[in-house]
Amino acid sequence: MFYALLVAFGLCAGVTTLLFGFGGGFFAVPLLYALLLASHEAGSVVSQHAMQIAVATSAAVMIVSSALASWRHHRAGSLDWALVRLLVPGIGLGALLGAIAALWLDSDWLRWLFVAYVLASLLDGWFRPGFVAKTRSQRPPLGPGHSTLIGVPIGAVAALLGVGGSVMTVPLMRRRGASMLTATAMANPLSLPMALVATLTYALLPQAQLTLGVGYLGLVNLYAATALVAGAWLGMALAAPLVGRINDTLHARAYLLLLGGVLLTMLLVRS
């Protein structure tokens, strides 16, 4: 039942990765957190580090899901690789800092940071002009220095919470005049450096080497990651015909509604 749920939610994550650039973290983190708490005794090593395990496993899943989604969007011609190259170094550095910070934070604190991040993103997208309805942006193109300053916090927050950078990169692109198709497509290759750096950190750093049992590489639950990846691959295959066919305003509103569902899930889960 545990792995059947993971495959089912992985399918949902595959759909949102391709259509919204979520990278799967917004599904994987709340689900894994809840399942780990439900399947392990209170006070066990796994339950004490449930949020870190969920975040680490989510990052590992994003390596595959974001790569697959990036390839699909590349073939569709919806990626700006010049902008990706500008943002990647800063995101990679930020991811290293965020993943290291997560190893030292209490799991419950990490959960509330996740909740605060999603709530702030939801309110910003809904009430500040420029997200739901696309505006003509007059902002200048990003330069190397500005890209690094923007990329470091994106990578740090994404790796710290295991959510990918979509909730920061999508509004960034959106408020520079991008369509939802372009903004969500760009979130996938920009999530890759974060996912790679964060996964290596969670898997290999000495602080991540806990006695969690069979099937773990550091804090990464390999069995759960495999089930989620299998579901995500199927979800992307099912969602592929919808790419580029969703009304722009509807696409933006659906993005915010999904954020609301994730926020509600994390508020209902109790440690």
Coordinates of N, CA and C in Angstrom, one line a residue, residues 84-258:
V84 N 19.0 30.0 -18.9 CA 19.3 28.8 -18.0 C 20.7 28.9 -17.6
R85 N 21.6 29.1 -18.6 CA 23.1 29.1 -18.3 C 23.4 30.2 -17.3
L86 N 22.7 31.4 -17.4 CA 23.0 32.5 -16.5 C 22.6 32.1 -15.0
L87 N 21.5 31.5 -14.8 CA 21.0 31.2 -13.5 C 21.6 30.0 -12.8
V88 N 22.1 29.0 -13.6 CA 22.5 27.7 -13.0 C 23.6 27.9 -12.0
P89 N 24.7 28.7 -12.2 CA 25.8 28.7 -11.2 C 25.3 29.2 -9.8
G90 N 24.5 30.2 -9.8 CA 23.9 30.7 -8.5 C 23.0 29.7 -7.9
I91 N 22.2 29.1 -8.6 CA 21.2 28.1 -8.1 C 22.0 26.9 -7.5
G92 N 23.1 26.5 -8.2 CA 23.9 25.4 -7.7 C 24.6 25.7 -6.3
L93 N 25.1 26.9 -6.2 CA 25.7 27.4 -5.0 C 24.7 27.5 -3.9
G94 N 23.5 28.0 -4.2 CA 22.5 28.2 -3.2 C 22.0 26.8 -2.7
A95 N 21.9 25.8 -3.6 CA 21.4 24.5 -3.3 C 22.4 23.8 -2.3
L96 N 23.7 24.0 -2.4 CA 24.6 23.5 -1.5 C 24.4 24.1 -0.1
L97 N 24.3 25.4 0.0 CA 24.0 26.0 1.3 C 22.7 25.6 1.9
G98 N 21.7 25.5 1.1 CA 20.4 25.1 1.6 C 20.3 23.7 2.1
A99 N 21.0 22.8 1.4 CA 21.0 21.4 1.8 C 21.8 21.2 3.1
I100 N 22.9 21.9 3.2 CA 23.7 21.8 4.5 C 22.9 22.3 5.6
A101 N 22.2 23.5 5.4 CA 21.3 24.0 6.5 C 20.3 23.1 6.9
A102 N 19.7 22.3 6.0 CA 18.6 21.4 6.3 C 19.0 20.3 7.2
L103 N 20.3 19.9 7.1 CA 20.8 18.8 7.9 C 20.9 19.2 9.4
W104 N 20.9 20.5 9.7 CA 21.1 20.9 11.1 C 19.8 21.4 11.7
L105 N 18.7 21.6 10.8 CA 17.5 22.1 11.3 C 16.6 20.9 11.9
D106 N 15.8 21.3 12.9 CA 14.8 20.3 13.5 C 13.8 20.0 12.4
S107 N 13.3 18.8 12.3 CA 12.3 18.4 11.3 C 11.1 19.2 11.4
D108 N 10.6 19.5 12.6 CA 9.4 20.3 12.7 C 9.6 21.7 12.3
W109 N 10.7 22.3 12.5 CA 11.0 23.6 12.1 C 11.0 23.7 10.5
L110 N 11.6 22.6 9.9 CA 11.6 22.5 8.5 C 10.2 22.4 7.9
R111 N 9.4 21.7 8.6 CA 8.0 21.6 8.1 C 7.3 23.0 8.1
W112 N 7.5 23.8 9.2 CA 6.9 25.1 9.2 C 7.5 26.1 8.3
L113 N 8.7 25.9 8.0 CA 9.4 26.8 6.9 C 8.7 26.5 5.6
F114 N 8.5 25.2 5.3 CA 7.8 24.7 4.1 C 6.4 25.4 4.0
V115 N 5.7 25.3 5.1 CA 4.3 25.9 5.1 C 4.4 27.4 4.9
A116 N 5.3 28.1 5.5 CA 5.5 29.6 5.4 C 5.8 29.9 3.9
Y117 N 6.7 29.2 3.3 CA 7.2 29.4 2.0 C 6.0 29.3 1.0
V118 N 5.2 28.2 1.1 CA 4.1 28.0 0.2 C 3.0 29.1 0.4
L119 N 2.7 29.4 1.6 CA 1.7 30.5 1.9 C 2.2 31.8 1.3
A120 N 3.4 32.2 1.5 CA 3.9 33.4 1.0 C 3.8 33.5 -0.6
S121 N 4.2 32.3 -1.2 CA 4.1 32.2 -2.6 C 2.7 32.3 -3.2
L122 N 1.8 31.7 -2.4 CA 0.4 31.7 -2.8 C -0.2 33.1 -2.8
L123 N 0.0 33.8 -1.7 CA -0.5 35.1 -1.5 C 0.1 36.1 -2.5
D124 N 1.4 36.0 -2.7 CA 2.1 36.9 -3.7 C 1.6 36.7 -5.1
G125 N 1.4 35.4 -5.5 CA 0.9 35.2 -6.8 C -0.5 35.6 -7.0
W126 N -1.3 35.5 -6.0 CA -2.8 35.8 -6.1 C -3.1 37.3 -6.1
F127 N -2.4 38.0 -5.2 CA -2.7 39.4 -4.9 C -1.8 40.4 -5.6
R128 N -0.5 40.1 -5.9 CA 0.3 41.1 -6.5 C 0.1 41.0 -8.0
P129 N -0.1 42.1 -8.7 CA -0.3 42.1 -10.1 C 0.8 41.5 -10.9
G130 N 0.5 40.9 -12.0 CA 1.5 40.4 -12.9 C 1.6 38.9 -13.0
F131 N 0.9 38.1 -12.1 CA 1.0 36.7 -12.2 C -0.2 36.1 -12.9
V132 N -1.4 36.3 -12.3 CA -2.6 35.6 -12.9 C -2.8 36.2 -14.3
A133 N -2.7 37.5 -14.5 CA -2.8 38.0 -15.8 C -1.4 38.5 -16.3
K134 N -0.9 38.1 -17.4 CA 0.4 38.4 -17.9 C 0.4 39.9 -18.2
T135 N 1.5 40.6 -17.9 CA 1.7 42.0 -18.2 C 2.9 42.1 -19.1
R136 N 2.9 43.2 -19.8 CA 4.1 43.5 -20.7 C 5.2 44.1 -19.8
S137 N 6.2 43.4 -19.6 CA 7.3 43.8 -18.7 C 8.3 44.7 -19.4
Q138 N 8.7 45.8 -18.7 CA 9.8 46.7 -19.2 C 11.1 46.4 -18.5
R139 N 11.2 45.4 -17.7 CA 12.4 45.1 -17.0 C 13.5 44.7 -17.9
P140 N 14.8 45.2 -17.7 CA 15.9 44.8 -18.5 C 16.2 43.3 -18.4
P141 N 16.9 42.7 -19.4 CA 17.3 41.3 -19.3 C 18.3 41.1 -18.1
L142 N 18.3 39.9 -17.6 CA 19.2 39.6 -16.5 C 20.6 39.5 -17.0
G143 N 21.5 40.1 -16.2 CA 23.0 40.0 -16.5 C 23.6 39.0 -15.6
P144 N 24.9 38.6 -15.8 CA 25.5 37.6 -15.0 C 25.5 37.8 -13.5
G145 N 25.8 39.1 -13.0 CA 25.8 39.4 -11.6 C 24.4 39.3 -11.0
H146 N 23.5 39.9 -11.7 CA 22.1 39.9 -11.2 C 21.6 38.4 -11.1
S147 N 21.9 37.6 -12.1 CA 21.5 36.3 -12.2 C 22.0 35.5 -11.0
T148 N 23.2 35.7 -10.6 CA 23.8 35.0 -9.4 C 23.1 35.4 -8.2
L149 N 22.9 36.7 -8.0 CA 22.2 37.2 -6.8 C 20.8 36.6 -6.7
I150 N 20.1 36.4 -7.8 CA 18.8 35.8 -7.8 C 18.9 34.3 -7.6
G151 N 19.9 33.7 -8.3 CA 20.0 32.2 -8.3 C 20.3 31.6 -6.9
V152 N 21.2 32.3 -6.1 CA 21.6 31.7 -4.8 C 20.4 31.5 -3.9
P153 N 19.5 32.5 -3.7 CA 18.3 32.3 -2.8 C 17.4 31.3 -3.4
I154 N 17.2 31.2 -4.7 CA 16.3 30.2 -5.3 C 16.8 28.8 -5.0
G155 N 18.1 28.6 -5.2 CA 18.7 27.3 -5.0 C 18.7 26.9 -3.5
A156 N 18.9 27.9 -2.6 CA 19.0 27.6 -1.2 C 17.6 27.2 -0.7
V157 N 16.6 28.0 -1.0 CA 15.2 27.7 -0.5 C 14.7 26.4 -1.1
A158 N 15.0 26.2 -2.4 CA 14.5 24.9 -3.1 C 15.2 23.7 -2.4
A159 N 16.5 23.7 -2.2 CA 17.1 22.6 -1.6 C 16.8 22.4 -0.1
L160 N 16.6 23.5 0.6 CA 16.2 23.4 2.0 C 14.9 22.8 2.2
L161 N 14.0 23.0 1.3 CA 12.6 22.5 1.4 C 12.2 21.4 0.5
G162 N 13.1 21.1 -0.5 CA 12.9 20.0 -1.4 C 11.8 20.2 -2.4
V163 N 11.6 21.5 -2.8 CA 10.4 21.8 -3.6 C 10.8 22.2 -5.1
G164 N 12.1 22.2 -5.4 CA 12.5 22.7 -6.7 C 12.4 24.2 -6.7
G165 N 12.8 24.9 -7.7 CA 12.8 26.3 -7.7 C 11.6 27.0 -8.3
S166 N 10.6 26.2 -8.7 CA 9.5 26.7 -9.5 C 8.7 27.8 -8.9
V167 N 8.5 27.8 -7.6 CA 7.7 28.8 -7.0 C 8.5 30.2 -6.9
M168 N 9.8 30.2 -7.2 CA 10.5 31.4 -7.3 C 10.8 31.8 -8.8
T169 N 11.1 30.7 -9.6 CA 11.4 31.0 -11.0 C 10.2 31.3 -11.8
V170 N 9.1 30.6 -11.6 CA 7.9 30.9 -12.4 C 7.4 32.3 -12.2
P171 N 7.2 32.8 -10.9 CA 6.9 34.2 -10.8 C 7.9 35.2 -11.4
L172 N 9.2 34.9 -11.3 CA 10.2 35.7 -11.8 C 10.1 35.8 -13.3
M173 N 9.9 34.7 -14.0 CA 9.7 34.8 -15.5 C 8.3 35.4 -15.8
R174 N 7.3 35.1 -15.1 CA 6.0 35.6 -15.3 C 6.0 37.1 -15.3
R175 N 6.6 37.7 -14.3 CA 6.6 39.2 -14.1 C 7.6 39.9 -15.1
R176 N 8.3 39.1 -15.8 CA 9.1 39.6 -16.9 C 8.4 39.4 -18.3
G177 N 7.1 39.1 -18.2 CA 6.3 39.1 -19.4 C 6.2 37.7 -20.1
A178 N 6.7 36.7 -19.4 CA 6.7 35.3 -20.0 C 5.3 34.7 -19.9
S179 N 4.9 33.9 -20.9 CA 3.7 33.1 -20.8 C 3.9 32.1 -19.7
M180 N 2.7 31.5 -19.3 CA 2.8 30.4 -18.3 C 3.5 29.2 -18.9
L181 N 3.4 28.9 -20.2 CA 4.0 27.8 -20.9 C 5.6 28.0 -20.7
T182 N 6.1 29.2 -21.1 CA 7.5 29.4 -21.0 C 8.0 29.4 -19.6
A183 N 7.3 30.1 -18.7 CA 7.7 30.2 -17.3 C 7.8 28.8 -16.6
T184 N 6.8 28.0 -16.8 CA 6.8 26.7 -16.2 C 7.8 25.7 -16.9
A185 N 8.0 25.9 -18.2 CA 9.0 25.1 -18.9 C 10.4 25.4 -18.3
M186 N 10.7 26.7 -18.1 CA 12.0 27.1 -17.6 C 12.3 26.6 -16.2
A187 N 11.3 26.3 -15.4 CA 11.5 25.8 -14.1 C 12.1 24.5 -14.0
N188 N 11.9 23.7 -15.1 CA 12.5 22.3 -15.0 C 14.0 22.3 -15.2
P189 N 14.6 22.8 -16.2 CA 16.1 22.8 -16.2 C 16.7 23.6 -15.1
L190 N 16.0 24.6 -14.6 CA 16.6 25.4 -13.5 C 16.5 24.6 -12.1
S191 N 15.6 23.5 -12.1 CA 15.6 22.7 -10.9 C 16.7 21.6 -10.9
L192 N 17.2 21.3 -12.1 CA 18.2 20.2 -12.1 C 19.5 20.5 -11.3
P193 N 20.1 21.7 -11.4 CA 21.3 21.8 -10.6 C 21.0 21.8 -9.1
M194 N 19.9 22.3 -8.7 CA 19.5 22.2 -7.3 C 19.3 20.8 -6.9
A195 N 18.6 20.0 -7.7 CA 18.4 18.6 -7.4 C 19.7 17.8 -7.3
L196 N 20.6 18.0 -8.2 CA 21.8 17.2 -8.2 C 22.7 17.6 -7.0
V197 N 22.9 18.9 -6.7 CA 23.7 19.3 -5.6 C 23.0 18.8 -4.3
A198 N 21.7 19.0 -4.1 CA 21.1 18.7 -2.9 C 21.1 17.2 -2.6
T199 N 20.9 16.4 -3.7 CA 20.9 14.9 -3.5 C 22.2 14.4 -3.0
L200 N 23.3 14.9 -3.7 CA 24.6 14.5 -3.3 C 24.9 14.9 -1.8
T201 N 24.5 16.1 -1.4 CA 24.7 16.5 -0.1 C 24.0 15.7 0.9
Y202 N 22.7 15.4 0.7 CA 21.9 14.6 1.6 C 22.3 13.1 1.6
A203 N 22.9 12.7 0.5 CA 23.3 11.3 0.5 C 24.7 11.0 1.0
L204 N 25.6 12.0 0.9 CA 27.0 11.7 1.1 C 27.7 12.5 2.3
L205 N 27.1 13.6 2.7 CA 27.7 14.3 3.8 C 27.7 13.5 5.1
P206 N 28.7 13.6 5.9 CA 28.7 12.8 7.2 C 27.5 13.0 8.1
Q207 N 27.0 14.3 8.1 CA 25.8 14.6 8.9 C 24.6 13.8 8.5
A208 N 24.6 13.3 7.2 CA 23.4 12.6 6.7 C 23.5 11.1 6.9
Q209 N 24.6 10.6 7.5 CA 24.8 9.2 7.6 C 24.2 8.7 8.9
L210 N 22.9 8.5 8.9 CA 22.2 8.0 10.1 C 21.9 6.5 9.9
T211 N 21.5 5.8 11.0 CA 21.1 4.4 10.9 C 19.6 4.4 10.6
L212 N 19.3 4.4 9.3 CA 17.9 4.5 8.9 C 17.3 3.1 8.4
G213 N 18.2 2.2 8.2 CA 17.8 0.9 7.7 C 18.1 0.6 6.2
V214 N 17.6 -0.5 5.8 CA 17.9 -0.9 4.4 C 17.1 0.0 3.4
G215 N 17.7 0.3 2.3 CA 17.0 1.1 1.3 C 17.3 2.6 1.4
Y216 N 18.2 3.0 2.2 CA 18.6 4.4 2.4 C 20.0 4.6 1.9
L217 N 20.2 5.7 1.2 CA 21.5 6.2 0.9 C 21.6 7.6 1.6
G218 N 22.3 7.7 2.7 CA 22.2 8.8 3.5 C 20.8 9.1 4.0
L219 N 20.2 10.2 3.6 CA 18.8 10.5 4.0 C 17.8 10.2 2.8
V220 N 18.3 9.7 1.7 CA 17.5 9.4 0.6 C 16.9 8.0 0.7
N221 N 15.6 7.9 0.6 CA 14.9 6.6 0.6 C 14.8 6.2 -0.8
L222 N 15.7 5.2 -1.2 CA 15.8 4.8 -2.6 C 14.5 4.1 -3.1
Y223 N 13.9 3.3 -2.2 CA 12.7 2.6 -2.7 C 11.6 3.6 -3.0
A224 N 11.4 4.5 -2.1 CA 10.3 5.5 -2.3 C 10.6 6.4 -3.5
A225 N 11.9 6.7 -3.7 CA 12.3 7.5 -4.9 C 12.0 6.7 -6.2
T226 N 12.3 5.4 -6.2 CA 12.0 4.6 -7.4 C 10.5 4.6 -7.7
A227 N 9.7 4.4 -6.7 CA 8.2 4.4 -6.9 C 7.7 5.7 -7.4
L228 N 8.2 6.8 -6.9 CA 7.8 8.1 -7.3 C 8.2 8.4 -8.8
V229 N 9.4 8.0 -9.1 CA 9.9 8.2 -10.5 C 9.1 7.4 -11.5
A230 N 8.8 6.2 -11.1 CA 8.0 5.4 -12.0 C 6.6 6.0 -12.3
G231 N 6.0 6.5 -11.2 CA 4.7 7.2 -11.4 C 4.9 8.5 -12.2
A232 N 5.9 9.3 -11.9 CA 6.2 10.5 -12.6 C 6.3 10.3 -14.1
W233 N 7.1 9.3 -14.5 CA 7.3 9.0 -15.9 C 5.9 8.8 -16.6
L234 N 5.0 8.0 -16.0 CA 3.7 7.8 -16.5 C 2.9 9.1 -16.6
G235 N 3.0 9.9 -15.5 CA 2.2 11.1 -15.5 C 2.6 12.1 -16.6
M236 N 3.9 12.1 -16.9 CA 4.4 13.0 -17.9 C 3.9 12.6 -19.3
A237 N 3.9 11.3 -19.5 CA 3.4 10.7 -20.8 C 1.9 11.1 -21.0
L238 N 1.1 11.0 -19.9 CA -0.3 11.3 -20.0 C -0.5 12.8 -20.2
A239 N 0.3 13.7 -19.6 CA 0.1 15.1 -19.7 C 0.7 15.7 -21.0
A240 N 1.6 15.0 -21.7 CA 2.2 15.6 -22.8 C 1.3 16.2 -23.9
P241 N 0.1 15.6 -24.2 CA -0.8 16.3 -25.2 C -1.3 17.6 -24.7
L242 N -1.3 18.0 -23.4 CA -1.8 19.2 -23.0 C -0.8 20.4 -23.0
V243 N 0.5 20.1 -23.3 CA 1.5 21.1 -23.3 C 1.2 22.1 -24.4
G244 N 1.1 23.4 -24.0 CA 0.8 24.5 -24.9 C -0.6 24.7 -25.3
R245 N -1.5 23.9 -24.7 CA -2.9 24.0 -25.1 C -3.8 24.5 -24.0
I246 N -3.2 25.0 -22.9 CA -4.0 25.5 -21.8 C -4.0 27.0 -21.9
N247 N -5.2 27.6 -21.7 CA -5.3 29.1 -21.7 C -4.4 29.7 -20.6
D248 N -3.7 30.8 -21.0 CA -2.7 31.3 -20.1 C -3.2 31.7 -18.7
T249 N -4.3 32.4 -18.7 CA -4.9 32.8 -17.4 C -5.3 31.6 -16.6
L250 N -6.0 30.7 -17.2 CA -6.4 29.4 -16.5 C -5.2 28.7 -16.0
H251 N -4.1 28.6 -16.8 CA -2.9 28.0 -16.4 C -2.4 28.6 -15.1
A252 N -2.3 29.9 -15.0 CA -1.8 30.6 -13.8 C -2.7 30.4 -12.6
R253 N -4.0 30.4 -12.8 CA -4.9 30.1 -11.7 C -4.8 28.7 -11.2
A254 N -4.7 27.8 -12.1 CA -4.5 26.4 -11.7 C -3.2 26.2 -10.9
Y255 N -2.2 26.9 -11.3 CA -0.9 26.8 -10.6 C -1.1 27.2 -9.1
L256 N -1.8 28.3 -8.9 CA -2.1 28.8 -7.5 C -3.0 27.9 -6.7
L257 N -4.0 27.3 -7.4 CA -4.9 26.3 -6.7 C -4.1 25.1 -6.3
L258 N -3.1 24.6 -7.1 CA -2.3 23.5 -6.6 C -1.5 23.9 -5.4

